[in-house]
Amino acid sequence: MGKRQRDCVECGASVGIIGRRHCCRCQNRLKEAALKATCPNCGKQRVLRDDTGRCITCSRICITCGHPVRAKDTTLCRDCARRARQQAAQQPCPRCRRPGYLRDGTGWCGPCSRPRRPKDPPRVCTECGQLRRHAGFGLCSACWQSRPERPFNAGDNLLARLAGPPPWLGDLIGHLASGHSPARACNMIGDLGRLLEDQHSNHPQALLERARLPGRSMGPLARALETFFTDRGLALATDQAEQLAAGRRRRRIDAVPEPLRPAVESFNTFMLRSRERARRAGTLPRSDVTIDGKLSTVRDLAKLITERGKQDWALVEVHDIEAFLNILPKGRSRRLTITRQFFRFAKAHKIVLVDPTRGLSAKATKGFTGKILTLDQQRELFRRWTTDPAAHPHEVLLGILALLHGASSNEIRHLRIADLDPLDRTIRLGQRPHPVPMDPVSWTVLQRCLTHRQIQRTDNPHVMVTKGTKAGKTPASIAYVSHVLDACGISPRTLRSTRLVDLVNTMDPKLVAAAFGMSPEGVMIYLADHIDPTREAALPADRP
Ligand SMILES: [Zn+2]
Ligand SMILES: [Zn+2]
Ligand SMILES: [Zn+2]
Ligand SMILES: [Zn+2]
Ligand SMILES: [Zn+2]
């Protein structure tokens, strides 16, 4: 012990070290106090750990729930440890695949092992009379779902639920119920209710826009609403058709290889602009189908040119165009016309300097070169359509009218109930100036188609009504009609051509043109270069 230097400033004990104001005890106490701080968890003055920022007690926590644990080497609190032990004892149930304690008796988990309440024994359905499981009101599930009053009940519930139901809602529910099966109508009324109850406007146009589904089809509810609202003048038709056409054009342009694409893009803009101009001027505007066809041809040409190693429209030569036209010899004149149009546009817009299609010519002959049917083939088809009950009424109608009256598939598509005259037994076909008189066979076929239409219970004014159009007012789709004759492997065009070639070659072409509402030039195509072998044989052999 050294010499006492002074008294401790705090406790008065002796301080032995020169220059120090506290005794060694107070010195130690102060040193310890300086290390301590308030623990953020328990609020006590403790030494805080660097890794956790808490005191040692508060640093020992459960790794799953964060609850404090006592012992130094424990990682889980009491509850979590118990849960972990339980989980370890569980095994996946072979029946429901969820983890559980498998019971010895069944080998399944508890809920699966519990005996079920047996289902009620099946009853005789009061509607269909079959012994089936009971769904409600003494009916089986199928009969319960197809009760015709279901959509009206759903509609009444919806009307009662809405604070201010729109005035047209009752009519709309009637429209949905009459045009669809009860199950479909109920689904649509459910969707309609969700739209009417949200915070947005319930104006017909706004409702119609909200009912549209994204994608290529706008959905059955939007289609039904469009028919209903446009019929009553409550809303304008949607732009679905234009959107679909724009999508088709986009896909065709996107398929053009990158360096050639900008020219096709501006060709498309050019065609759309001239269509707009034609609409305003009242001249004949290009249809969507025409523009699609042109873009497809230019796209195919662009692909071929890229395959031949050219990256610029300006490098295209007449050989490239020849090679392109030779791929499809039958479509030569059509494809040449389109190619020529494209290069004329390209030259006018300085995309190319020389038009590579300049020296090319379409085939010299303009006559009809398509397929026609022999008499035997016609007889066989006629027999099929008049005697075979398995042939679909639409197939028979299109087949017979095309074969006997030269009807085009478009004329049949647009044939309406109002075009039929049962008294005179005539029909109005397309743009033909005079009603077409029906022979007994055609009339029978037409009646068969009308019976088929009656089964469909539709409000659609057309004769040919499909599953997709029976709830609306539009004619059957082009795609549907083009496949109607698939069963007999003949295209409607072949049948019509057969009839036209026959008529033009046996009668005055001018009469045919007048009867079919065609231009004389259109009819003359069928006259060119055709000699009927049977007529040739009937000619007197010793003629000079
Ligand atoms: Zn002291
Ligand atoms: Zn603490
Ligand atoms: Zn825990
Ligand atoms: Zn189970
Ligand atoms: Zn039943």
XYZ file of C-alpha atoms and ligand atoms in Angstrom:
549
model
C 0.000 0.000 0.000
C 1.464 3.298 -1.019
C 1.317 6.534 0.818
C -2.094 8.119 1.248
C -2.270 10.977 -1.197
C -5.776 12.338 -0.566
C -9.378 11.428 0.374
C -11.836 9.949 -2.209
C -14.214 12.689 -3.329
C -17.165 10.338 -3.001
C -16.698 8.074 -0.012
C -13.729 9.690 1.857
C -11.578 6.558 1.774
C -7.890 6.961 1.103
C -6.611 7.380 -2.481
C -3.055 6.036 -2.973
C -2.374 7.029 -6.607
C -1.174 10.548 -7.413
C -3.572 12.577 -9.545
C -6.640 10.348 -8.937
C -9.741 11.696 -7.206
C -11.542 8.411 -6.426
C -10.623 5.462 -4.288
C -10.150 2.149 -6.133
C -13.651 0.885 -5.171
C -15.389 3.976 -6.447
C -13.114 3.899 -9.483
C -14.291 0.316 -10.321
C -17.925 1.192 -9.746
C -17.676 4.142 -12.111
C -15.938 2.019 -14.748
C -18.726 -0.593 -14.623
C -21.452 2.047 -14.733
C -19.869 3.560 -17.842
C -20.190 0.179 -19.647
C -23.915 -0.166 -18.871
C -26.830 1.326 -20.729
C -30.658 1.003 -20.750
C -31.709 -2.298 -22.418
C -34.283 -1.471 -25.110
C -36.263 -4.609 -24.227
C -36.460 -4.772 -20.427
C -35.498 -1.146 -19.636
C -32.898 -2.134 -16.992
C -29.327 -0.779 -16.711
C -27.318 -3.676 -18.118
C -24.263 -4.312 -20.265
C -25.606 -4.516 -23.836
C -24.365 -7.180 -26.243
C -22.881 -5.989 -29.494
C -24.672 -8.566 -31.707
C -28.236 -8.017 -30.431
C -28.126 -4.542 -28.863
C -29.862 -5.983 -25.756
C -28.846 -7.256 -22.334
C -27.738 -10.867 -21.979
C -31.158 -12.056 -20.698
C -33.027 -10.345 -23.445
C -30.590 -11.692 -26.072
C -31.626 -15.279 -25.431
C -34.753 -15.579 -27.503
C -36.727 -18.293 -29.324
C -35.644 -18.560 -32.975
C -39.225 -19.023 -34.223
C -41.397 -16.630 -32.211
C -38.868 -14.240 -30.581
C -40.141 -14.990 -27.058
C -37.359 -14.812 -24.305
C -35.927 -18.142 -23.186
C -34.198 -18.917 -19.889
C -31.405 -21.421 -20.437
C -28.203 -20.540 -22.238
C -28.318 -23.409 -24.761
C -32.036 -23.356 -25.618
C -33.087 -22.037 -29.045
C -36.862 -22.601 -28.838
C -39.325 -21.378 -26.224
C -41.549 -23.897 -24.408
C -44.532 -23.553 -26.778
C -42.451 -23.711 -29.946
C -40.524 -26.708 -28.676
C -43.789 -28.538 -27.990
C -45.118 -27.699 -31.423
C -41.890 -28.930 -33.044
C -42.135 -32.219 -31.113
C -45.754 -32.637 -32.279
C -44.869 -31.873 -35.879
C -42.073 -34.387 -35.834
C -44.566 -37.055 -34.756
C -46.953 -36.270 -37.656
C -46.883 -38.112 -40.972
C -48.524 -37.278 -44.311
C -51.982 -38.894 -44.501
C -52.237 -41.256 -47.482
C -55.835 -40.105 -48.114
C -55.766 -36.291 -47.888
C -51.960 -35.843 -48.116
C -51.993 -33.411 -45.200
C -49.735 -34.102 -42.135
C -51.492 -35.703 -39.182
C -51.362 -38.479 -36.594
C -52.150 -41.635 -38.476
C -54.703 -43.798 -36.671
C -53.947 -47.491 -36.278
C -57.431 -48.590 -37.298
C -57.598 -46.805 -40.666
C -54.035 -45.725 -41.433
C -55.449 -42.216 -42.092
C -55.333 -38.903 -40.218
C -57.979 -38.012 -37.634
C -60.444 -36.088 -39.841
C -60.182 -38.759 -42.539
C -60.713 -41.583 -40.055
C -63.913 -40.072 -38.642
C -67.004 -41.893 -39.959
C -69.023 -39.794 -42.480
C -72.674 -38.985 -42.193
C -74.300 -41.179 -44.834
C -75.958 -39.316 -47.765
C -79.734 -39.385 -48.041
C -80.954 -42.272 -50.164
C -81.756 -41.257 -53.794
C -85.337 -40.231 -54.521
C -87.550 -40.315 -57.576
C -87.288 -36.839 -59.176
C -90.716 -35.232 -59.595
C -89.653 -33.697 -62.910
C -87.801 -36.380 -64.854
C -89.049 -39.391 -62.852
C -85.603 -40.932 -62.469
C -84.171 -42.316 -59.242
C -81.447 -39.796 -58.445
C -79.859 -37.912 -55.615
C -82.155 -35.190 -54.322
C -81.070 -31.542 -54.804
C -84.096 -29.498 -53.716
C -87.867 -29.045 -54.220
C -88.142 -32.792 -54.857
C -85.950 -32.433 -57.972
C -82.657 -33.979 -58.996
C -79.687 -31.642 -59.512
C -80.062 -31.449 -63.316
C -83.798 -30.680 -63.112
C -83.286 -28.219 -60.258
C -80.701 -26.297 -62.273
C -82.809 -26.157 -65.423
C -85.964 -24.761 -63.810
C -87.044 -21.906 -66.098
C -87.955 -19.625 -63.174
C -84.395 -19.621 -61.792
C -83.161 -16.560 -63.756
C -86.304 -14.660 -62.779
C -85.762 -15.522 -59.104
C -82.154 -14.385 -59.422
C -83.397 -11.195 -61.127
C -85.957 -10.528 -58.366
C -83.270 -10.974 -55.728
C -81.012 -8.574 -57.605
C -83.794 -5.971 -57.939
C -84.544 -6.227 -54.221
C -80.868 -5.904 -53.323
C -80.114 -2.775 -55.392
C -80.722 0.636 -53.824
C -81.793 2.312 -57.095
C -82.256 -0.318 -59.819
C -82.033 1.113 -63.376
C -85.394 1.249 -65.219
C -84.319 -1.208 -67.950
C -83.161 -3.936 -65.553
C -86.452 -5.896 -65.564
C -86.517 -6.033 -69.373
C -82.856 -7.017 -69.467
C -83.455 -9.945 -67.115
C -86.308 -11.077 -69.361
C -84.007 -10.757 -72.390
C -81.254 -12.809 -70.722
C -83.721 -15.469 -69.542
C -85.332 -15.848 -72.973
C -82.085 -16.078 -74.920
C -80.052 -18.432 -72.737
C -80.312 -21.602 -70.724
C -81.364 -21.009 -67.074
C -77.899 -21.893 -65.773
C -76.114 -19.530 -68.211
C -78.686 -16.771 -67.584
C -78.200 -17.103 -63.802
C -74.428 -16.820 -64.196
C -74.879 -13.702 -66.308
C -77.301 -12.130 -63.822
C -74.747 -12.833 -61.069
C -72.017 -11.070 -63.081
C -74.417 -8.236 -63.902
C -75.210 -7.811 -60.181
C -71.517 -7.484 -59.347
C -71.153 -4.781 -62.028
C -74.268 -2.881 -60.898
C -73.232 -2.947 -57.242
C -69.682 -1.603 -57.668
C -68.926 2.099 -57.256
C -68.800 2.902 -61.006
C -71.520 4.413 -63.184
C -74.490 2.250 -64.181
C -75.109 4.092 -67.452
C -75.704 1.481 -70.199
C -72.602 2.466 -72.195
C -70.327 2.419 -69.126
C -71.819 -0.891 -67.990
C -71.281 -2.426 -71.432
C -67.639 -1.323 -71.463
C -67.061 -2.767 -67.974
C -68.735 -6.065 -68.892
C -66.228 -6.705 -71.703
C -63.617 -9.333 -71.001
C -60.069 -8.735 -72.216
C -58.923 -10.839 -75.157
C -60.435 -11.783 -78.495
C -63.930 -12.557 -77.202
C -65.713 -9.976 -75.087
C -67.712 -12.682 -73.283
C -71.403 -13.707 -73.322
C -72.600 -11.009 -70.909
C -71.083 -8.173 -72.955
C -72.541 -9.662 -76.176
C -76.002 -9.928 -74.628
C -75.798 -6.390 -73.215
C -74.672 -5.034 -76.589
C -77.666 -6.608 -78.384
C -80.100 -5.440 -75.704
C -78.830 -1.857 -75.389
C -78.338 -1.225 -79.113
C -81.816 -2.610 -79.895
C -83.335 -0.108 -77.485
C -81.082 2.760 -78.490
C -79.552 2.977 -75.000
C -75.918 2.527 -76.013
C -73.693 2.444 -79.069
C -72.202 -0.830 -80.280
C -68.727 -1.677 -78.994
C -65.597 -1.387 -81.136
C -64.847 -5.103 -80.680
C -64.775 -5.804 -84.440
C -62.360 -2.914 -85.092
C -60.164 -3.994 -82.184
C -59.982 -7.535 -83.503
C -59.140 -6.265 -86.997
C -56.425 -4.000 -85.563
C -55.024 -7.007 -83.677
C -54.936 -9.075 -86.885
C -53.106 -6.277 -88.731
C -50.654 -5.909 -85.838
C -49.840 -9.639 -85.887
C -49.209 -9.583 -89.628
C -46.932 -6.541 -89.406
C -45.032 -7.984 -86.432
C -44.318 -11.139 -88.412
C -42.409 -9.126 -91.043
C -38.608 -9.386 -90.480
C -37.209 -6.351 -88.650
C -35.349 -4.369 -91.389
C -38.310 -4.623 -93.799
C -40.990 -3.828 -91.230
C -41.131 0.017 -91.284
C -42.163 0.039 -94.969
C -44.981 -2.447 -94.319
C -46.010 -0.410 -91.307
C -46.390 2.724 -93.427
C -48.128 0.722 -96.204
C -50.696 -0.292 -93.576
C -51.135 3.325 -92.441
C -51.513 4.365 -96.072
C -54.261 1.781 -96.696
C -56.126 2.779 -93.523
C -55.922 6.443 -94.450
C -57.238 5.854 -97.951
C -60.064 3.772 -96.498
C -60.962 6.666 -94.224
C -60.933 8.961 -97.251
C -63.146 6.567 -99.239
C -65.631 6.463 -96.367
C -65.850 10.221 -96.228
C -66.098 10.539 -100.010
C -68.753 7.813 -100.217
C -66.736 5.655 -102.620
C -66.074 1.961 -102.032
C -63.827 1.596 -98.945
C -61.513 -1.445 -98.556
C -62.876 -4.029 -96.143
C -60.882 -5.432 -93.227
C -60.576 -8.746 -95.054
C -59.000 -7.031 -98.073
C -56.452 -5.174 -95.966
C -55.642 -8.375 -94.026
C -55.078 -10.216 -97.305
C -52.747 -7.526 -98.629
C -50.714 -7.438 -95.437
C -50.437 -11.249 -95.414
C -49.104 -11.261 -98.975
C -46.557 -8.525 -98.268
C -45.519 -10.368 -95.080
C -44.941 -13.610 -97.040
C -42.944 -11.707 -99.636
C -40.815 -10.072 -96.916
C -40.102 -13.470 -95.353
C -39.001 -14.913 -98.697
C -36.770 -11.932 -99.435
C -35.071 -12.290 -96.027
C -34.536 -15.996 -96.738
C -32.805 -14.967 -99.958
C -30.413 -12.855 -97.881
C -31.729 -9.358 -98.629
C -32.305 -6.857 -95.845
C -33.693 -3.944 -97.832
C -36.723 -3.489 -100.083
C -34.516 -1.569 -102.519
C -32.496 -4.729 -103.250
C -35.535 -6.712 -104.431
C -35.246 -7.781 -108.061
C -37.643 -9.203 -110.575
C -36.259 -12.744 -109.910
C -37.297 -12.484 -106.264
C -40.818 -11.524 -107.277
C -40.908 -14.377 -109.844
C -39.803 -16.851 -107.163
C -42.461 -15.525 -104.827
C -45.224 -15.826 -107.429
C -44.133 -19.345 -108.375
C -44.703 -20.640 -104.843
C -48.458 -20.422 -105.392
C -49.148 -20.553 -109.145
C -52.911 -20.452 -108.585
C -52.721 -17.204 -106.649
C -50.351 -15.615 -109.150
C -52.545 -12.814 -110.451
C -53.907 -11.898 -107.020
C -50.465 -11.884 -105.427
C -48.954 -9.978 -108.333
C -51.629 -7.286 -108.060
C -50.915 -6.855 -104.345
C -47.138 -6.916 -104.808
C -47.451 -4.322 -107.555
C -49.603 -2.122 -105.338
C -47.043 -2.353 -102.546
C -44.109 -1.421 -104.785
C -46.055 1.430 -106.358
C -46.567 2.766 -102.842
C -42.888 2.123 -101.991
C -41.694 3.974 -105.079
C -43.955 6.937 -104.383
C -42.523 7.130 -100.869
C -38.892 6.773 -102.026
C -38.433 3.404 -100.311
C -37.382 1.877 -103.650
C -36.132 3.622 -106.766
C -37.133 0.998 -109.333
C -40.350 -0.991 -109.229
C -39.261 -4.671 -109.543
C -42.753 -5.786 -110.625
C -42.732 -3.565 -113.723
C -41.947 -6.187 -116.359
C -44.132 -8.936 -114.910
C -47.501 -9.938 -116.266
C -50.284 -11.948 -114.776
C -51.450 -14.989 -116.693
C -52.824 -14.044 -120.109
C -56.037 -16.011 -119.864
C -58.699 -14.513 -117.671
C -61.120 -17.401 -118.002
C -62.446 -19.541 -115.211
C -60.003 -22.337 -114.341
C -61.423 -23.571 -111.038
C -62.742 -27.022 -110.231
C -66.224 -28.135 -111.273
C -68.096 -31.344 -110.539
C -68.947 -34.039 -113.058
C -72.562 -35.111 -113.493
C -71.949 -38.323 -111.525
C -70.490 -36.409 -108.608
C -73.460 -34.051 -108.670
C -75.880 -36.991 -108.659
C -74.114 -38.570 -105.704
C -74.182 -35.348 -103.698
C -77.819 -34.768 -104.599
C -78.663 -38.270 -103.341
C -76.796 -37.645 -100.086
C -78.588 -34.380 -99.425
C -82.069 -35.590 -100.322
C -82.057 -39.048 -98.708
C -79.448 -39.174 -95.926
C -81.081 -38.116 -92.634
C -77.649 -37.993 -90.935
C -76.538 -34.989 -93.032
C -76.723 -31.766 -90.990
C -79.577 -29.433 -92.064
C -77.104 -26.566 -92.638
C -74.937 -28.756 -94.860
C -77.985 -29.810 -96.867
C -79.315 -26.256 -97.182
C -76.006 -24.783 -98.357
C -75.312 -27.783 -100.614
C -78.674 -27.892 -102.367
C -79.049 -24.130 -102.786
C -75.499 -23.841 -104.130
C -75.853 -26.815 -106.454
C -79.327 -26.022 -107.800
C -79.435 -22.215 -107.552
C -75.772 -21.248 -107.595
C -76.107 -19.651 -104.170
C -72.871 -18.396 -102.587
C -72.101 -19.146 -98.950
C -72.448 -15.432 -98.216
C -75.971 -15.375 -99.651
C -76.951 -18.308 -97.428
C -75.287 -16.770 -94.363
C -77.334 -13.600 -94.721
C -80.611 -15.334 -95.653
C -83.273 -14.144 -93.195
C -86.668 -15.524 -92.275
C -88.163 -12.337 -93.754
C -86.597 -13.227 -97.146
C -88.785 -16.326 -97.477
C -92.179 -16.123 -99.165
C -94.131 -19.272 -98.236
C -97.087 -18.348 -100.493
C -95.103 -18.085 -103.733
C -92.402 -20.475 -102.493
C -89.684 -18.005 -103.398
C -86.701 -16.638 -101.487
C -84.664 -13.455 -101.807
C -80.971 -14.304 -102.148
C -78.338 -11.646 -101.469
C -78.300 -8.823 -104.050
C -80.270 -10.730 -106.700
C -82.859 -8.408 -108.222
C -85.618 -11.021 -108.486
C -86.916 -13.567 -105.950
C -85.586 -17.069 -106.625
C -88.393 -19.627 -107.118
C -87.876 -22.790 -105.074
C -88.316 -26.257 -106.541
C -89.935 -28.883 -104.256
C -86.553 -30.356 -103.228
C -85.084 -26.993 -102.231
C -88.289 -26.063 -100.397
C -88.208 -29.337 -98.395
C -84.579 -28.737 -97.501
C -85.416 -25.213 -96.393
C -88.257 -26.498 -94.217
C -85.904 -29.018 -92.631
C -83.508 -26.192 -91.773
C -86.374 -24.152 -90.306
C -87.405 -27.087 -88.106
C -83.814 -27.276 -86.875
C -83.931 -23.555 -86.164
C -87.168 -23.937 -84.202
C -85.482 -26.439 -81.863
C -82.861 -23.789 -81.138
C -85.628 -21.409 -79.909
C -83.864 -18.278 -81.088
C -84.739 -14.650 -81.836
C -81.993 -14.412 -84.443
C -83.627 -13.326 -87.740
C -81.367 -15.541 -89.896
C -82.204 -18.976 -91.275
C -78.806 -20.450 -90.478
C -78.355 -20.058 -86.711
C -75.438 -21.563 -84.793
C -74.700 -22.150 -81.132
C -72.632 -18.966 -81.126
C -75.244 -16.727 -82.778
C -78.523 -18.056 -81.374
C -78.467 -15.584 -78.473
C -77.680 -12.613 -80.734
C -78.795 -11.183 -84.070
C -75.679 -11.631 -86.208
C -75.418 -14.092 -89.132
C -73.386 -17.295 -88.710
C -69.633 -16.667 -88.839
C -67.682 -16.953 -92.101
C -65.535 -19.640 -90.493
C -68.607 -21.732 -89.599
C -70.076 -21.573 -93.103
C -66.751 -22.385 -94.727
C -66.676 -25.682 -92.804
C -70.336 -26.637 -93.209
C -69.635 -28.808 -96.260
C -66.555 -30.490 -94.747
C -68.506 -33.734 -94.299
C -68.727 -34.241 -98.071
C -65.339 -32.689 -98.916
C -66.609 -30.066 -101.388
C -66.262 -26.313 -101.091
C -69.376 -24.138 -101.588
C -67.507 -22.277 -104.326
C -67.066 -25.466 -106.393
C -70.817 -26.100 -106.267
C -71.645 -22.541 -107.276
C -69.058 -22.584 -110.087
C -70.461 -25.862 -111.384
C -73.912 -24.316 -111.617
C -72.679 -21.044 -113.148
C -70.527 -22.771 -115.781
C -73.498 -24.941 -116.683
C -75.947 -22.014 -116.877
C -73.657 -19.665 -118.776
C -72.826 -22.318 -121.348
C -76.417 -23.380 -121.952
C -78.202 -20.043 -121.628
C -77.643 -16.439 -122.567
C -74.903 -15.096 -120.220
C -76.780 -11.784 -120.061
C -79.824 -13.554 -118.626
C -77.657 -15.301 -116.067
C -76.054 -12.014 -115.089
C -79.477 -10.432 -114.651
C -80.824 -13.365 -112.625
C -77.806 -13.551 -110.303
C -77.378 -9.804 -109.920
C -73.820 -10.112 -111.288
C -71.972 -7.846 -113.706
C -71.833 -9.158 -117.338
C -67.999 -9.260 -117.158
C -68.173 -11.433 -114.023
C -70.356 -13.947 -115.824
C -68.288 -13.977 -119.034
C -65.336 -15.431 -117.088
C -67.266 -18.701 -116.858
C -67.823 -18.766 -120.615
C -64.179 -18.559 -121.645
C -62.433 -21.599 -123.067
C -64.942 -24.126 -121.925
C -66.276 -26.956 -124.023
C -68.724 -29.361 -122.452
C -67.553 -32.844 -123.584
C -71.106 -34.288 -123.503
C -72.378 -31.534 -125.789
C -69.414 -31.904 -128.083
C -70.230 -35.604 -128.457
C -73.840 -34.736 -129.259
C -72.784 -32.599 -132.238
C -73.409 -34.141 -135.676
C -70.168 -35.786 -136.762
C -70.398 -34.820 -140.464
C -70.640 -31.105 -139.807
C -68.348 -29.016 -142.034
Zn -14.696 5.923 -2.967
Zn -32.882 -6.690 -20.896
Zn -41.048 -19.643 -29.339
Zn -56.347 -37.299 -43.951
Zn -84.831 -34.863 -62.583
